[in-house]
mmCIF file of C-alpha atoms and ligand atoms in Angstrom:
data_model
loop_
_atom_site.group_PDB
_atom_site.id
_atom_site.type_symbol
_atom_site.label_atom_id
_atom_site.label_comp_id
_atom_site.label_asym_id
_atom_site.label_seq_id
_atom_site.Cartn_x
_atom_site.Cartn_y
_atom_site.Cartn_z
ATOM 1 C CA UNK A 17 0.000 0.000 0.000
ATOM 2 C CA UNK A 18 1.285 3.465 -0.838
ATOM 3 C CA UNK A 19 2.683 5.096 1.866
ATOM 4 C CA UNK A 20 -0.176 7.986 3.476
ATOM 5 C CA UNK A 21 0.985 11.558 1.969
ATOM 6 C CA UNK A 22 -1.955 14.598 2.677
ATOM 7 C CA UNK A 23 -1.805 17.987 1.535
ATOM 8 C CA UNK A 24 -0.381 20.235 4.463
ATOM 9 C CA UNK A 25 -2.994 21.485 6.520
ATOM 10 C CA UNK A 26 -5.232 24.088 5.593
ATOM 11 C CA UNK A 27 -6.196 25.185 9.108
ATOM 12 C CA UNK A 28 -3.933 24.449 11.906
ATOM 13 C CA UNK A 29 -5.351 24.697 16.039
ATOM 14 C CA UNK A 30 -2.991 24.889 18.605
ATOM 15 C CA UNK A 31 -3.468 25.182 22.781
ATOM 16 C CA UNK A 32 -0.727 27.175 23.706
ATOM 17 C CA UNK A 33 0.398 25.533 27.010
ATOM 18 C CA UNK A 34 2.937 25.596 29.056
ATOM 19 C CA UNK A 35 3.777 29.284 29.722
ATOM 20 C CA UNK A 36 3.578 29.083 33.647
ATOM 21 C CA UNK A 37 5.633 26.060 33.870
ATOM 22 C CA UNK A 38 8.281 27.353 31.440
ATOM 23 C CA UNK A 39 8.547 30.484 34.242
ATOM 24 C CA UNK A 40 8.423 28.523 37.572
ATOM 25 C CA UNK A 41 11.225 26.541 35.981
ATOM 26 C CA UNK A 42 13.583 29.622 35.832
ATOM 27 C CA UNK A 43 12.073 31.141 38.937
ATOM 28 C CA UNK A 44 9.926 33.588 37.158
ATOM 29 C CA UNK A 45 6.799 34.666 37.580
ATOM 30 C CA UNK A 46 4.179 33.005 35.809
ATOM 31 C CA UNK A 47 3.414 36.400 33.550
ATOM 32 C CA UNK A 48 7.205 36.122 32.138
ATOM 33 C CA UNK A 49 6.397 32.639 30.571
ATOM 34 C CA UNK A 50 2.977 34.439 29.058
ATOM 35 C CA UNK A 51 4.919 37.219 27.708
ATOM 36 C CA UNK A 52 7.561 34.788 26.159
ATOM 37 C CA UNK A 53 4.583 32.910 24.916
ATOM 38 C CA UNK A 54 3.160 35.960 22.984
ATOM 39 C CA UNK A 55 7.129 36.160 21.484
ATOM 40 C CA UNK A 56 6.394 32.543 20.341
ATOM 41 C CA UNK A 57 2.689 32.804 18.848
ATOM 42 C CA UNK A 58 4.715 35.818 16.678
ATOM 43 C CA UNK A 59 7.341 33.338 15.694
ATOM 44 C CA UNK A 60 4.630 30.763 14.589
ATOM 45 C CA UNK A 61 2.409 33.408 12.606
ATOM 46 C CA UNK A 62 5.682 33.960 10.748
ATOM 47 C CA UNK A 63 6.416 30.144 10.179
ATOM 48 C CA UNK A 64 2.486 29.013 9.515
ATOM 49 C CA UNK A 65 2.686 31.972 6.707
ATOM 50 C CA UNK A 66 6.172 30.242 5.119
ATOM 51 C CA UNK A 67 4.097 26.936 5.034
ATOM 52 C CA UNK A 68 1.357 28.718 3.121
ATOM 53 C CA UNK A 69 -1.026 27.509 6.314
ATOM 54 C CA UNK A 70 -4.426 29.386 5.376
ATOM 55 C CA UNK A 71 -5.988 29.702 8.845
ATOM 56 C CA UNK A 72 -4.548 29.608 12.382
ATOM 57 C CA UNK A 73 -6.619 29.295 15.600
ATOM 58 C CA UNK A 74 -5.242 29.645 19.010
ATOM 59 C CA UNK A 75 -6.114 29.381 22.678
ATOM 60 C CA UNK A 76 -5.393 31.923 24.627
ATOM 61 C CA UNK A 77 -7.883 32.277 27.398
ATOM 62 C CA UNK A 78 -10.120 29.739 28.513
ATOM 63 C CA UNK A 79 -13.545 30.188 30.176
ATOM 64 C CA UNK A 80 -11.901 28.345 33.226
ATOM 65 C CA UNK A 81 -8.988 30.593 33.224
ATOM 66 C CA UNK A 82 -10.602 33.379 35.067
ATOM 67 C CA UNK A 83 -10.359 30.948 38.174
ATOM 68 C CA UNK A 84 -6.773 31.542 38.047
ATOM 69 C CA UNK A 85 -5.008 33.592 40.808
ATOM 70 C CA UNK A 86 -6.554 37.251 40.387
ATOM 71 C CA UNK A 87 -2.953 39.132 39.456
ATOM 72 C CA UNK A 88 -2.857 36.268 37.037
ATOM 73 C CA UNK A 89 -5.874 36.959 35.449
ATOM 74 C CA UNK A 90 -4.989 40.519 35.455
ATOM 75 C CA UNK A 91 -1.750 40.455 33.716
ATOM 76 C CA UNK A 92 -3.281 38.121 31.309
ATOM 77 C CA UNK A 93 -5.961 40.988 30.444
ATOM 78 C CA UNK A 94 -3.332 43.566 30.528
ATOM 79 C CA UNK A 95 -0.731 41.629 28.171
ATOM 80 C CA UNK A 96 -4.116 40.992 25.784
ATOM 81 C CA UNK A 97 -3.525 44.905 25.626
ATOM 82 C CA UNK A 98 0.068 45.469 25.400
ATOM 83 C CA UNK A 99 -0.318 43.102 22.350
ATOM 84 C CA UNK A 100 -3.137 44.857 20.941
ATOM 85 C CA UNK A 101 -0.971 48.021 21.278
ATOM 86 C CA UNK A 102 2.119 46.733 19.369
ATOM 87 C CA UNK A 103 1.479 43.566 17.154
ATOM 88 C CA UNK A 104 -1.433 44.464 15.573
ATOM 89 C CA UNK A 105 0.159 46.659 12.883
ATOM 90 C CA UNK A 106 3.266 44.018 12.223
ATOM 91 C CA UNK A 107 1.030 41.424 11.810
ATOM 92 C CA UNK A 108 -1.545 43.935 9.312
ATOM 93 C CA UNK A 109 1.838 44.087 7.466
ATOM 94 C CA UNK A 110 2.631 40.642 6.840
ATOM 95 C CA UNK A 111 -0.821 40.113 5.626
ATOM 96 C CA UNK A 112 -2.512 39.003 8.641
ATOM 97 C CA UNK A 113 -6.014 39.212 9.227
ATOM 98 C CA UNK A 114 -7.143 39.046 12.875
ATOM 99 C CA UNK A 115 -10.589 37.670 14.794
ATOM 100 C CA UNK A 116 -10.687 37.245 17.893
ATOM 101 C CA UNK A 117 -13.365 34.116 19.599
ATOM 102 C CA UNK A 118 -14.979 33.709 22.281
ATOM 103 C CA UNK A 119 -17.426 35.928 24.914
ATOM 104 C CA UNK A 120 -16.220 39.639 24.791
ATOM 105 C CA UNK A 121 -19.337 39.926 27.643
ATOM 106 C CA UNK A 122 -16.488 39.981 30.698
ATOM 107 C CA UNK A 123 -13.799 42.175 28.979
ATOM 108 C CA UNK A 124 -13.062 45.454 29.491
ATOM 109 C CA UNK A 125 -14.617 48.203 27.440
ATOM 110 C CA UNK A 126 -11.326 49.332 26.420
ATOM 111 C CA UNK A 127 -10.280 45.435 25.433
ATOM 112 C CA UNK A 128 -13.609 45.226 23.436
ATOM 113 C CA UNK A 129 -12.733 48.169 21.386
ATOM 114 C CA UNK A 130 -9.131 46.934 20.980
ATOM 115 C CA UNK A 131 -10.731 44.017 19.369
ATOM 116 C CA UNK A 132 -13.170 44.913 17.152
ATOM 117 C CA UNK A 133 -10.357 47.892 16.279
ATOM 118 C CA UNK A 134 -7.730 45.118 15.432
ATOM 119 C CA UNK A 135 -10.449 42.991 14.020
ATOM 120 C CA UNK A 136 -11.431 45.787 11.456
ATOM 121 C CA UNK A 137 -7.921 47.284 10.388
ATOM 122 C CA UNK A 138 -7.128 43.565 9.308
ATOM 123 C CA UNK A 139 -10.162 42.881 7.843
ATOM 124 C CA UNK A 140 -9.155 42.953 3.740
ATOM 125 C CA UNK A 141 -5.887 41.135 5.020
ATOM 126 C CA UNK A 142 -5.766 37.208 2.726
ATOM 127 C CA UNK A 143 -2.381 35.312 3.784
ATOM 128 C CA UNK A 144 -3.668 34.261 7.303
ATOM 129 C CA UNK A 145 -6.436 34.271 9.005
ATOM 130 C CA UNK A 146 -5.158 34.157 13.077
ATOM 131 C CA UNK A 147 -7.995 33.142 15.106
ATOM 132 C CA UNK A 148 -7.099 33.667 18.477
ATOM 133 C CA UNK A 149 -9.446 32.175 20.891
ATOM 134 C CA UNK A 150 -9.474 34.818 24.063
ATOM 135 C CA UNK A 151 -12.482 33.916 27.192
ATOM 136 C CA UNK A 152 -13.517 31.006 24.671
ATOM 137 C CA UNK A 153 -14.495 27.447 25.619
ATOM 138 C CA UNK A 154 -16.155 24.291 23.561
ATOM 139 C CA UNK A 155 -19.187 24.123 25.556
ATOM 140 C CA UNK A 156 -19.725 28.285 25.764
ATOM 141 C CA UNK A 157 -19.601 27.970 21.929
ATOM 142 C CA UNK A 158 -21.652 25.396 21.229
ATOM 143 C CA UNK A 159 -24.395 26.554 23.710
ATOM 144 C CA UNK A 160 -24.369 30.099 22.224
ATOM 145 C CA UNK A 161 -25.126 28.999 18.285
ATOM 146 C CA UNK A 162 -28.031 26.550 20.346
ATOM 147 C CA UNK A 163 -28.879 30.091 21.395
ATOM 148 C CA UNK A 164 -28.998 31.498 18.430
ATOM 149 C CA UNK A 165 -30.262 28.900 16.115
ATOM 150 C CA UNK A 166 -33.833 28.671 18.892
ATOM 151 C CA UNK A 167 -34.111 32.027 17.771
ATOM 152 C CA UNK A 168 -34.028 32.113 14.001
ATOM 153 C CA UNK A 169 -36.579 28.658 14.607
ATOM 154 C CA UNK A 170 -34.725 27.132 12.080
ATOM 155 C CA UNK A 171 -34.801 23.472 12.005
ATOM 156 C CA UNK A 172 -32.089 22.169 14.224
ATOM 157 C CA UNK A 173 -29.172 20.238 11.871
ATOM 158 C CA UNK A 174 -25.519 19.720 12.002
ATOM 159 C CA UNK A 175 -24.742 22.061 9.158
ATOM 160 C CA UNK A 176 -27.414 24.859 10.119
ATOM 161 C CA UNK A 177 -25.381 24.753 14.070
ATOM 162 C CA UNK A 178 -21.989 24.874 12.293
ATOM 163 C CA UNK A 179 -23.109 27.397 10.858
ATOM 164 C CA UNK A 180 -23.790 29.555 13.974
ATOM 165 C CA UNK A 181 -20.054 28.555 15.546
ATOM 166 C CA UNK A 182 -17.698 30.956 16.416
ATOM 167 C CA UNK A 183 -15.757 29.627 13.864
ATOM 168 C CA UNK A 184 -18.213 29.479 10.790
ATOM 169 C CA UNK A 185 -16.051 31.748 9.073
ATOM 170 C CA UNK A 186 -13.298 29.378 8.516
ATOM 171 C CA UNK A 187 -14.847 25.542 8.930
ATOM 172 C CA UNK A 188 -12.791 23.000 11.115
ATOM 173 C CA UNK A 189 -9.420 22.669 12.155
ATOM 174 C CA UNK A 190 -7.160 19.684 10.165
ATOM 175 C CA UNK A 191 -4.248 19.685 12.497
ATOM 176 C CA UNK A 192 -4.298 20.300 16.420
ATOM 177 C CA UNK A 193 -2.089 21.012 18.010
ATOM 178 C CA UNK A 194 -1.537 21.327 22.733
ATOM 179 C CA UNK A 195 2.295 21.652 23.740
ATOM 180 C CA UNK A 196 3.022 21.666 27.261
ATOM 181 C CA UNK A 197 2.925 17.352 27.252
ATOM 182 C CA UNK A 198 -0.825 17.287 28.737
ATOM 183 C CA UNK A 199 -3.103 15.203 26.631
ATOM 184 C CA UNK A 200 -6.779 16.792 26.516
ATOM 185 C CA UNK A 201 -8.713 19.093 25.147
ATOM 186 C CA UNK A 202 -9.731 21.228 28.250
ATOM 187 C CA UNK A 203 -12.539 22.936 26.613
ATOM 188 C CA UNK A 204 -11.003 24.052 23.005
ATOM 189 C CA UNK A 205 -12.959 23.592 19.698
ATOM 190 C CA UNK A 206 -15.401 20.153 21.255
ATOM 191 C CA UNK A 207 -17.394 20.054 17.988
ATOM 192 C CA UNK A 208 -14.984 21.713 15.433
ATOM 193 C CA UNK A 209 -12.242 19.431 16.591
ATOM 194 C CA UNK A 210 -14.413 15.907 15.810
ATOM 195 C CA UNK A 211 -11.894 14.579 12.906
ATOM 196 C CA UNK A 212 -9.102 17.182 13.073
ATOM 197 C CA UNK A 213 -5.604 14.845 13.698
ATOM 198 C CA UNK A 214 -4.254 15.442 16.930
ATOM 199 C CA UNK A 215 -0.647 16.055 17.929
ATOM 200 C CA UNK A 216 0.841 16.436 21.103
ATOM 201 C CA UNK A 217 4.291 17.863 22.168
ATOM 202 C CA UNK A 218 6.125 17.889 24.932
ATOM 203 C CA UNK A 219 7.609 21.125 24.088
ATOM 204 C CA UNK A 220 6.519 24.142 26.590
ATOM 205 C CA UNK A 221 4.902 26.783 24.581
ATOM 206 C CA UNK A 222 7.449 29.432 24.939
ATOM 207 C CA UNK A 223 10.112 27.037 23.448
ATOM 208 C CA UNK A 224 7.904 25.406 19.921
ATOM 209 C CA UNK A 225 9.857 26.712 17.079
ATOM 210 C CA UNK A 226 10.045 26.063 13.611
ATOM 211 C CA UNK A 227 11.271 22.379 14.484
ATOM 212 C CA UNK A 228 8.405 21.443 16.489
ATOM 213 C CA UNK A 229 5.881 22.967 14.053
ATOM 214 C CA UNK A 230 7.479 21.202 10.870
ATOM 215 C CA UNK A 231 7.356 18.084 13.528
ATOM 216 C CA UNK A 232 3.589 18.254 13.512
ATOM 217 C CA UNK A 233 2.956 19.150 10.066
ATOM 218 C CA UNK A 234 5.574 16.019 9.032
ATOM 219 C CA UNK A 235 3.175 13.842 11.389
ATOM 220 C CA UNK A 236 -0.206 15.473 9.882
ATOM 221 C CA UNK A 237 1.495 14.381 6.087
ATOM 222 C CA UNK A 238 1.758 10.589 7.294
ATOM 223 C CA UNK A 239 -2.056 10.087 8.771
ATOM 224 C CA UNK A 240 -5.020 8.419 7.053
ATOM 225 C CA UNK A 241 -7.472 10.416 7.348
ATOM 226 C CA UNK A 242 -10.555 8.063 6.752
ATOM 227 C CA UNK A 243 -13.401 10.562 8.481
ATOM 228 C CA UNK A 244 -15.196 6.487 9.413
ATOM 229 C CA UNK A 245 -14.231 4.817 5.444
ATOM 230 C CA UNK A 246 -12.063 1.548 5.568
ATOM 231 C CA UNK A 247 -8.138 2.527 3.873
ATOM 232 C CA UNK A 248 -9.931 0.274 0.575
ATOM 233 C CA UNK A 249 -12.555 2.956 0.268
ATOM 234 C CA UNK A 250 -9.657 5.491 0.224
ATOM 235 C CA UNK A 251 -7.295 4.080 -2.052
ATOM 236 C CA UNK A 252 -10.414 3.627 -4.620
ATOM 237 C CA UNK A 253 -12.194 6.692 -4.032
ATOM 238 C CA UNK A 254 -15.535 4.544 -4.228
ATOM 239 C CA UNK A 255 -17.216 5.659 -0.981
ATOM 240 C CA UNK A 256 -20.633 4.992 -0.038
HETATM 241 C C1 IPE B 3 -1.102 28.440 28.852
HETATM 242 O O1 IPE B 3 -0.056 28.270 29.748
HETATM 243 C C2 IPE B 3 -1.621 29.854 28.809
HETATM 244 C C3 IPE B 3 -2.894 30.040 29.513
HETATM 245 C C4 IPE B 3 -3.661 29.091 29.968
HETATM 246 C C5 IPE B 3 -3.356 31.410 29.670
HETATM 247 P P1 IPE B 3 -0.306 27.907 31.254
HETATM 248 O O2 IPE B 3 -0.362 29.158 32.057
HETATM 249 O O3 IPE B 3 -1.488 27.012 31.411
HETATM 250 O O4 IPE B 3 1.009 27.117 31.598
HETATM 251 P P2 IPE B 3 1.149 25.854 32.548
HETATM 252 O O5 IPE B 3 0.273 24.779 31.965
HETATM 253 O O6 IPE B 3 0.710 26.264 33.914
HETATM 254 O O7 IPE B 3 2.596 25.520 32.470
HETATM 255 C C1 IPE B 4 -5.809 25.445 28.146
HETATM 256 O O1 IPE B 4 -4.753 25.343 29.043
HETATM 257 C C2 IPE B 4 -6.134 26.884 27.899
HETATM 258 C C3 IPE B 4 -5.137 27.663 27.163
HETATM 259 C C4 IPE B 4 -4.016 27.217 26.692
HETATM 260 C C5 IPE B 4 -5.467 29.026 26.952
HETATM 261 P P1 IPE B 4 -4.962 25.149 30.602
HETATM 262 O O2 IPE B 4 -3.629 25.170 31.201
HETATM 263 O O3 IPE B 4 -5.945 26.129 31.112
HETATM 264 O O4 IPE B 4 -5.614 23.701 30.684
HETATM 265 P P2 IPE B 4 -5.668 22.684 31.907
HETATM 266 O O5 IPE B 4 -6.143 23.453 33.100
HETATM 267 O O6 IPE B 4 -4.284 22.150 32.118
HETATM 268 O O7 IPE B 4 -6.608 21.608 31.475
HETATM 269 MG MG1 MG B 5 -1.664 25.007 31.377
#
């Protein structure tokens, strides 16, 4: 049988773990490994643009993170604005186009017009779309196209919910990614994620470089994708 060789991903995911233990392990507070994280999510736009990687989502704040520690939480909300502040018009330049997921209902006034500012200066940007997944969770998402599909009274399908996802704009993710060695979703993409290939690395988020992400990629090339077909089906195209 031929060996397995897909396309590279057209939409990459990736929970972006691993900043607080990357800072406890130099004796850091936990805020230096975020900041070093946001240096690494700006390596990785760079590198998922080189691959010609269409659409990149990332988790950034969970629903469960605002249990954290409160100064936590705070310098969280306040880096959210430094990078606001600074990256948004480097990444406009490399062609970047910015959205940001999840429930702006707890943020700041001035973070929700940071946003929808970012959101709107990028919006005729076409190399990559960077989702980046701030006060999101699975369950919130799901629950809020329920919402929204009761009220249009439109009958109740998978495609017609899909369609009300935070992500409708830019379908499922192929490849995800979590670094930081834990193996689970907590929370990120439930339904979008339902056949994307999962990859896990050990690698704490502030360290994944190009290495790591060509490590994935290499490992998304090699999987049969079969989305519930037998290889046979596959190799023949006959499904069904
Ligand atoms: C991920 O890194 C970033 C956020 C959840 C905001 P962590 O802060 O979870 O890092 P670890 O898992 O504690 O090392
Ligand atoms: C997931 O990481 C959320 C983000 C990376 C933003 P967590 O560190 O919050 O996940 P758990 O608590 O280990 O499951
Ligand atoms: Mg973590």
């Amino acid at each position: 049988m031929a060996a397995v060789s897909n396309a590279p991903p057209r939409h990459v995911a990736i929970v972006m773990d691993g900043n607080g233990r990357w800072a406890q392990r130099r004796h850091l507070p936990r805020i230096a490994g975020h900041k070093k994280g946001v240096d690494a999510l700006k390596r990785v736009v760079k590198l998922c643009v080189a691959r010609g990687i269409g659409v990149l989502t990332v988790f950034a704040f969970s629903s469960e993170n605002w249990n954290r520690p409160e100064e936590e939480v705070s310098g969280l909300m306040e880096l959210l604005a430094l990078a606001l502040a600074r990256e948004v018009k480097p990444l406009a330049e490399e062609g970047v186009r910015l959205r940001f997921i999840g429930d702006r209902n707890n943020l700041s006034q001035r973070l929700k017009d940071g946003l929808s500012q970012a959101e709107q200066a990028t919006a005729s940007n076409e190399r990559l779309l960077l989702n980046v997944c701030f006060n999101y969770g699975g369950r919130w998402d799901v629950v809020q196209a329920a919402r929204q599909l009761a009220d249009t009274g439109q009958e109740i399908t998978e495609s017609a919910l899909s369609s009300m996802l935070a992500t409708a704009h830019c379908g499922d993710p192929d490849l995800l990614i979590r670094t930081g060695g834990e193996m689970r979703l907590s929370n990120f993409l439930l339904w979008q994620a339902a056949y994307a290939e999962l990859f896990f690395s050990a690698t704490l988020w502030p360290d994944f470089d190009e290495a790591d992400l060509d490590a994935a990629i290499q490992a998304f090339g090699a999987r049969e994708r079969r989305f519930g077909l037998t290889s046979a089906q596959l190799l023949t195209g006959a499904a069904g």
